[in-house]
Amino acid sequence: MDDASGTLGKSKVSRLVNWIVSTRVWRSIIRHGNPDNDLDRMQAVFTNFFLHIMPARVHVHTLRPTATLGLGVIALFLFFILIITGVLLMFYYVPSVDRAYNDMKDLQFVVSYGVILRNMHRWAAHGMVAAVFIHMCRVFYTGSYKPPREFNWVLGVVLWVLTMFLSFTGYLLPWDQLAFWAITVGSSIAAYPPLMGDTIRFMLLGGQEVGQGALLRFYVLHVAILPIVISMVLAVHLWRVRKDGGLARPREGAGGAHPTSAVGSGDWDTGKTYGLMALARGVTPVVGTQAPEEEVTAWPHLTFRLLVVFVATLTAVTAVSLLFDAPLEEIANPTHPPNPSKAPWYFLGLQELVSYSALVGGVIVPGLAVLGIMLIPYIDYSPEAEGVWFTSDRGRKLAWKSSLAGAVSVPILIILNAQFGLRTLWANAPQIMVDIVNPATALLIGMAIFSSTVVRRTGSRRLGAIALFSSFLGALIVLTIIGTFFRGANWVFVLPWEQTGAGH
Amino acid sequence: MSKDYGDYQLEEGGRGEAKEKESVSRRSLLSIGWIASLVSLIGPGLANIRYLFPNVLYETPTAFKLRKPAEYPPNSISFEEDRRLFVFNDRHGFRAMSAVCTHLRCTVGPFGPGKGATSRCPCHGSLFDKQGRVLSGPAPRSLDFFRLTESPDGRLQVDTQDIVSADMYFKV
Amino acid sequence: MNSDIQAENHALRKWHWAFAIVGVVAAVLFTLSYWMDYDREWRKYQRNYASELRAILSGKGVRELPNPGIVYVQTIVSPTRVDRCQMCHRGIDDPRFAKSPHISGKSRC
Ligand code: HEM
Ligand code: FES
């Protein structure tokens, strides 16, 4: 009896569903059939605006978690979360020095769900800075920047810089002590480039100091200009992933032709097309080497994973937001800097370098680092083992050794500088000498010599790139740790548990 | 097979044998996942709608003080511009009438001199008499009258949330 | 059939598990977040205030005890500044509460 009515109910529901999906209106919105066969699955991805950025079929290698660690999509989902929470925060936040801080307090204490949204926005922002950086590391170590993906790497570096700038501009908005002094310190670095420095700082702040002008400028950059620019660059970035033939992956079989060699060479001229647009002869460089047998439909193999990663990202952000409140200190007080005044953590490595020489540490090193990182694919374009972590065993060992070398050399240089630094030996050395002889410069020169030696010894530019990138990474991590945990009042060396100032 | 290679349907095709191994079916994993995920997506969506309703407002309070009764000349209609209301002082006493049009909340115009004076709303031409009644125009109902009291420092006091009838007078 | 694709189909099953687990955790966390947001500290103080007020009035032959709702209490200082002492310290200006353990001591704000 029960059973009968159960099936009756079910069949009624499914008849209703069938009727709905067969209406003219439904078919005008969803153009494909139920994705229960490969054709409709590919149609689902192909005809859907939100999914069409994905290929209709993906290679199984691309789906392995170890291939990408999902970092690009995690960064993307954090960006989505930031947009949603950020737009909601805009409903209460007024970018005025008289109101901003009170609006923060209101969000914290009297607006329903305000504190959780604020926390989510703050922690997702930090998470995005981290995710983007680690995404860059994964792309580097899997050698995924090699032709034809050189330019997408450059776009990635642009996204990285924009992401940090987006986070930095948001940092001022609460208008508390932490915000005010972090931006005062951070924007002072902008004044150091020779000739242009003061002009840049003046333009950025809309005044000589951090005040109403700066708050409004940072606000406009933070809620309008940077998100729009990032969205546009991101669109190109993702589009290029597709056009470059999907994610980089190891070539099948030993001695396979280099992917680009198939372009226009006509050796894939079987006239066979399969799927929908999974293959369109000769348009993308990597097409020729795709072995159809290694592919599955993106729906559900890729779409489902994306769904899970999205829910997981949201869960992680919510969990952190429940555990830790975003900091909100006393209202900004331009006459009383907290001691120490620290920039956001992702700039503390820089701030450490800046403490030796603002010009070298704040302008030349970061400038060269960004430029150098951008140029990697134009220096190392060897078609060696793309999509393989560290290229080879040798590469893996080199990566570990060089990052260790970079990490260790930082404290050594700092100690040397404290003992035999230029100013300790020659108290009134001219500034130009200090700019030339200091740990930051030493680090830079050391890395350059080290990596060029690796290239000479091994004859492999890839290994040279690994040496350079890894020593940079090791040094950056240690510098950031020192800046965060080992610098106290007056930027004096302290042990982490002796820290007094707050900083995030 | 040639069309459906690499098809995860195969997994379902092989269900008969697979099922014995799988303690929890694919269908129930998916439905748990979907239900829970929808809760965690629609939930915050609803919470965010709640977020849009502020708990505290920075508006002027609804209760406020006016001038002292003696400052309103006898047999006069005074317009309190900031508060958007009229104060009538006639032989029966004081009354406070809203100047907010009941049509679409424009501020109605001043009353002319004389007994049958009227007030016209500039926006869509509703016409009101001194009892607040609508004589013509689109306004759907009469203007409101507010309760008047005297504050401890001897000034008239109004609460715009306390609406009274048009024949309720405050006598000093 | 290709062995990589078979492996992929097995992997998908793990993702189904991940979906169910992550989904449930997300739902629990959301519920928790909503509760934590609702159950603010000041609500406790206002509940104390309400029960004290009832205690004060109950001996005095008041027939219908007031039920002071839990509300946001604010005093507007200027168009942009408000004072919310009374959200936690309700009754601070009420002489009947002068001896209240919930008010005295921490009343400065
Ligand atoms: C706003 C920040 C960024 C977002 C949202 C983003 C997003 C993505 C996504 C979704 C992918 C697909 C593969 C994956 O998930 O790993 C991808 C691939 C890629 N990204 Fe990014 N990315 C960002 C920044 C960067 C940066 C900083 C770099 C490097 C400097 C970079 C270089 C690349 C390259 C070269 C690929 C292709 C990798 C391959 O073929 O394996 N991206 N990006
Ligand atoms: S608002 Fe007064 S008539 Fe329309």
mmCIF file of N, CA and C in Angstrom, chain B residues 46-92:
data_model
loop_
_atom_site.group_PDB
_atom_site.id
_atom_site.type_symbol
_atom_site.label_atom_id
_atom_site.label_comp_id
_atom_site.label_asym_id
_atom_site.label_seq_id
_atom_site.Cartn_x
_atom_site.Cartn_y
_atom_site.Cartn_z
ATOM 1 N N LEU B 46 19.996 34.185 3.510
ATOM 2 C CA LEU B 46 18.919 34.752 4.327
ATOM 3 C C LEU B 46 19.503 35.643 5.423
ATOM 4 N N ALA B 47 20.587 35.160 6.046
ATOM 5 C CA ALA B 47 21.224 35.973 7.089
ATOM 6 C C ALA B 47 21.649 37.320 6.520
ATOM 7 N N ASN B 48 22.115 37.310 5.272
ATOM 8 C CA ASN B 48 22.545 38.562 4.661
ATOM 9 C C ASN B 48 21.363 39.489 4.411
ATOM 10 N N ILE B 49 20.190 38.914 4.178
ATOM 11 C CA ILE B 49 19.008 39.768 4.029
ATOM 12 C C ILE B 49 18.661 40.387 5.387
ATOM 13 N N ARG B 50 18.766 39.585 6.437
ATOM 14 C CA ARG B 50 18.540 40.121 7.785
ATOM 15 C C ARG B 50 19.523 41.259 8.071
ATOM 16 N N TYR B 51 20.751 41.070 7.606
ATOM 17 C CA TYR B 51 21.813 42.067 7.797
ATOM 18 C C TYR B 51 21.408 43.424 7.234
ATOM 19 N N LEU B 52 20.594 43.415 6.181
ATOM 20 C CA LEU B 52 20.222 44.673 5.545
ATOM 21 C C LEU B 52 19.213 45.483 6.355
ATOM 22 N N PHE B 53 18.666 44.879 7.426
ATOM 23 C CA PHE B 53 17.729 45.612 8.268
ATOM 24 C C PHE B 53 18.462 46.117 9.498
ATOM 25 N N PRO B 54 18.833 47.406 9.542
ATOM 26 C CA PRO B 54 19.632 47.887 10.668
ATOM 27 C C PRO B 54 18.863 47.796 11.977
ATOM 28 N N ASN B 55 19.587 47.520 13.050
ATOM 29 C CA ASN B 55 18.964 47.457 14.369
ATOM 30 C C ASN B 55 18.910 48.819 15.023
ATOM 31 N N VAL B 56 19.845 49.689 14.656
ATOM 32 C CA VAL B 56 19.815 51.032 15.221
ATOM 33 C C VAL B 56 19.884 52.027 14.069
ATOM 34 N N LEU B 57 19.256 53.179 14.290
ATOM 35 C CA LEU B 57 19.209 54.190 13.243
ATOM 36 C C LEU B 57 19.838 55.474 13.739
ATOM 37 N N TYR B 58 20.365 56.241 12.802
ATOM 38 C CA TYR B 58 20.927 57.541 13.162
ATOM 39 C C TYR B 58 19.974 58.632 12.709
ATOM 40 N N GLU B 59 18.679 58.410 12.877
ATOM 41 C CA GLU B 59 17.722 59.425 12.479
ATOM 42 C C GLU B 59 17.375 60.281 13.679
ATOM 43 N N THR B 60 16.784 61.446 13.398
ATOM 44 C CA THR B 60 16.395 62.293 14.526
ATOM 45 C C THR B 60 15.317 61.557 15.314
ATOM 46 N N PRO B 61 15.332 61.703 16.625
ATOM 47 C CA PRO B 61 14.344 60.981 17.425
ATOM 48 C C PRO B 61 12.936 61.452 17.080
ATOM 49 N N THR B 62 11.957 60.590 17.310
ATOM 50 C CA THR B 62 10.589 60.960 16.954
ATOM 51 C C THR B 62 9.987 61.891 17.998
ATOM 52 N N ALA B 63 10.555 61.939 19.198
ATOM 53 C CA ALA B 63 10.045 62.853 20.227
ATOM 54 C C ALA B 63 11.005 64.029 20.342
ATOM 55 N N PHE B 64 10.471 65.238 20.305
ATOM 56 C CA PHE B 64 11.354 66.418 20.356
ATOM 57 C C PHE B 64 10.580 67.595 20.924
ATOM 58 N N LYS B 65 11.355 68.634 21.262
ATOM 59 C CA LYS B 65 10.755 69.827 21.865
ATOM 60 C C LYS B 65 10.582 70.907 20.819
ATOM 61 N N LEU B 66 9.516 71.741 21.036
ATOM 62 C CA LEU B 66 9.318 72.916 20.169
ATOM 63 C C LEU B 66 9.605 74.153 21.025
ATOM 64 N N ARG B 67 8.986 75.294 20.639
ATOM 65 C CA ARG B 67 9.207 76.499 21.442
ATOM 66 C C ARG B 67 8.260 76.518 22.639
ATOM 67 N N LYS B 68 8.368 77.612 23.421
ATOM 68 C CA LYS B 68 7.449 77.759 24.556
ATOM 69 C C LYS B 68 6.080 78.173 24.025
ATOM 70 N N PRO B 69 4.997 77.790 24.689
ATOM 71 C CA PRO B 69 3.652 78.123 24.171
ATOM 72 C C PRO B 69 3.482 79.615 23.922
ATOM 73 N N ALA B 70 4.076 80.455 24.789
ATOM 74 C CA ALA B 70 3.872 81.896 24.651
ATOM 75 C C ALA B 70 4.485 82.446 23.369
ATOM 76 N N GLU B 71 5.406 81.694 22.800
ATOM 77 C CA GLU B 71 6.052 82.182 21.592
ATOM 78 C C GLU B 71 5.206 81.972 20.338
ATOM 79 N N TYR B 72 4.088 81.282 20.482
ATOM 80 C CA TYR B 72 3.187 81.114 19.337
ATOM 81 C C TYR B 72 2.064 82.119 19.485
ATOM 82 N N PRO B 73 1.931 83.116 18.589
ATOM 83 C CA PRO B 73 0.887 84.140 18.744
ATOM 84 C C PRO B 73 -0.499 83.501 18.745
ATOM 85 N N PRO B 74 -1.425 84.128 19.447
ATOM 86 C CA PRO B 74 -2.787 83.578 19.459
ATOM 87 C C PRO B 74 -3.377 83.583 18.044
ATOM 88 N N ASN B 75 -4.263 82.672 17.791
ATOM 89 C CA ASN B 75 -4.918 82.538 16.486
ATOM 90 C C ASN B 75 -3.927 82.521 15.321
ATOM 91 N N SER B 76 -2.896 81.701 15.471
ATOM 92 C CA SER B 76 -1.893 81.646 14.406
ATOM 93 C C SER B 76 -1.648 80.212 13.956
ATOM 94 N N ILE B 77 -1.113 80.102 12.781
ATOM 95 C CA ILE B 77 -0.615 78.803 12.313
ATOM 96 C C ILE B 77 0.877 78.983 12.067
ATOM 97 N N SER B 78 1.707 78.278 12.850
ATOM 98 C CA SER B 78 3.151 78.402 12.664
ATOM 99 C C SER B 78 3.661 77.144 11.982
ATOM 100 N N PHE B 79 4.592 77.358 11.072
ATOM 101 C CA PHE B 79 5.157 76.217 10.363
ATOM 102 C C PHE B 79 6.540 75.932 10.941
ATOM 103 N N GLU B 80 6.748 74.746 11.490
ATOM 104 C CA GLU B 80 8.058 74.361 12.024
ATOM 105 C C GLU B 80 8.806 73.639 10.902
ATOM 106 N N GLU B 81 9.646 74.378 10.209
ATOM 107 C CA GLU B 81 10.226 73.866 8.978
ATOM 108 C C GLU B 81 11.065 72.600 9.189
ATOM 109 N N ASP B 82 11.949 72.634 10.202
ATOM 110 C CA ASP B 82 12.846 71.493 10.414
ATOM 111 C C ASP B 82 12.079 70.227 10.770
ATOM 112 N N ARG B 83 10.951 70.437 11.468
ATOM 113 C CA ARG B 83 10.216 69.270 11.950
ATOM 114 C C ARG B 83 9.080 68.885 11.022
ATOM 115 N N ARG B 84 8.862 69.661 10.004
ATOM 116 C CA ARG B 84 7.800 69.407 9.044
ATOM 117 C C ARG B 84 6.445 69.243 9.716
ATOM 118 N N LEU B 85 6.072 70.249 10.520
ATOM 119 C CA LEU B 85 4.722 70.231 11.077
ATOM 120 C C LEU B 85 4.214 71.652 11.318
ATOM 121 N N PHE B 86 2.875 71.756 11.428
ATOM 122 C CA PHE B 86 2.226 73.022 11.738
ATOM 123 C C PHE B 86 1.831 73.013 13.199
ATOM 124 N N VAL B 87 1.973 74.187 13.843
ATOM 125 C CA VAL B 87 1.429 74.323 15.198
ATOM 126 C C VAL B 87 0.270 75.317 15.118
ATOM 127 N N PHE B 88 -0.926 74.847 15.451
ATOM 128 C CA PHE B 88 -2.103 75.722 15.488
ATOM 129 C C PHE B 88 -2.288 76.209 16.902
ATOM 130 N N ASN B 89 -2.471 77.524 17.058
ATOM 131 C CA ASN B 89 -2.829 78.065 18.366
ATOM 132 C C ASN B 89 -4.113 78.843 18.195
ATOM 133 N N ASP B 90 -5.245 78.285 18.663
ATOM 134 C CA ASP B 90 -6.511 79.014 18.556
ATOM 135 C C ASP B 90 -7.199 79.015 19.913
ATOM 136 N N ARG B 91 -8.448 79.461 19.945
ATOM 137 C CA ARG B 91 -9.081 79.686 21.237
ATOM 138 C C ARG B 91 -9.251 78.407 22.032
ATOM 139 N N HIS B 92 -9.244 77.245 21.383
ATOM 140 C CA HIS B 92 -9.383 75.988 22.142
ATOM 141 C C HIS B 92 -8.068 75.514 22.709
#
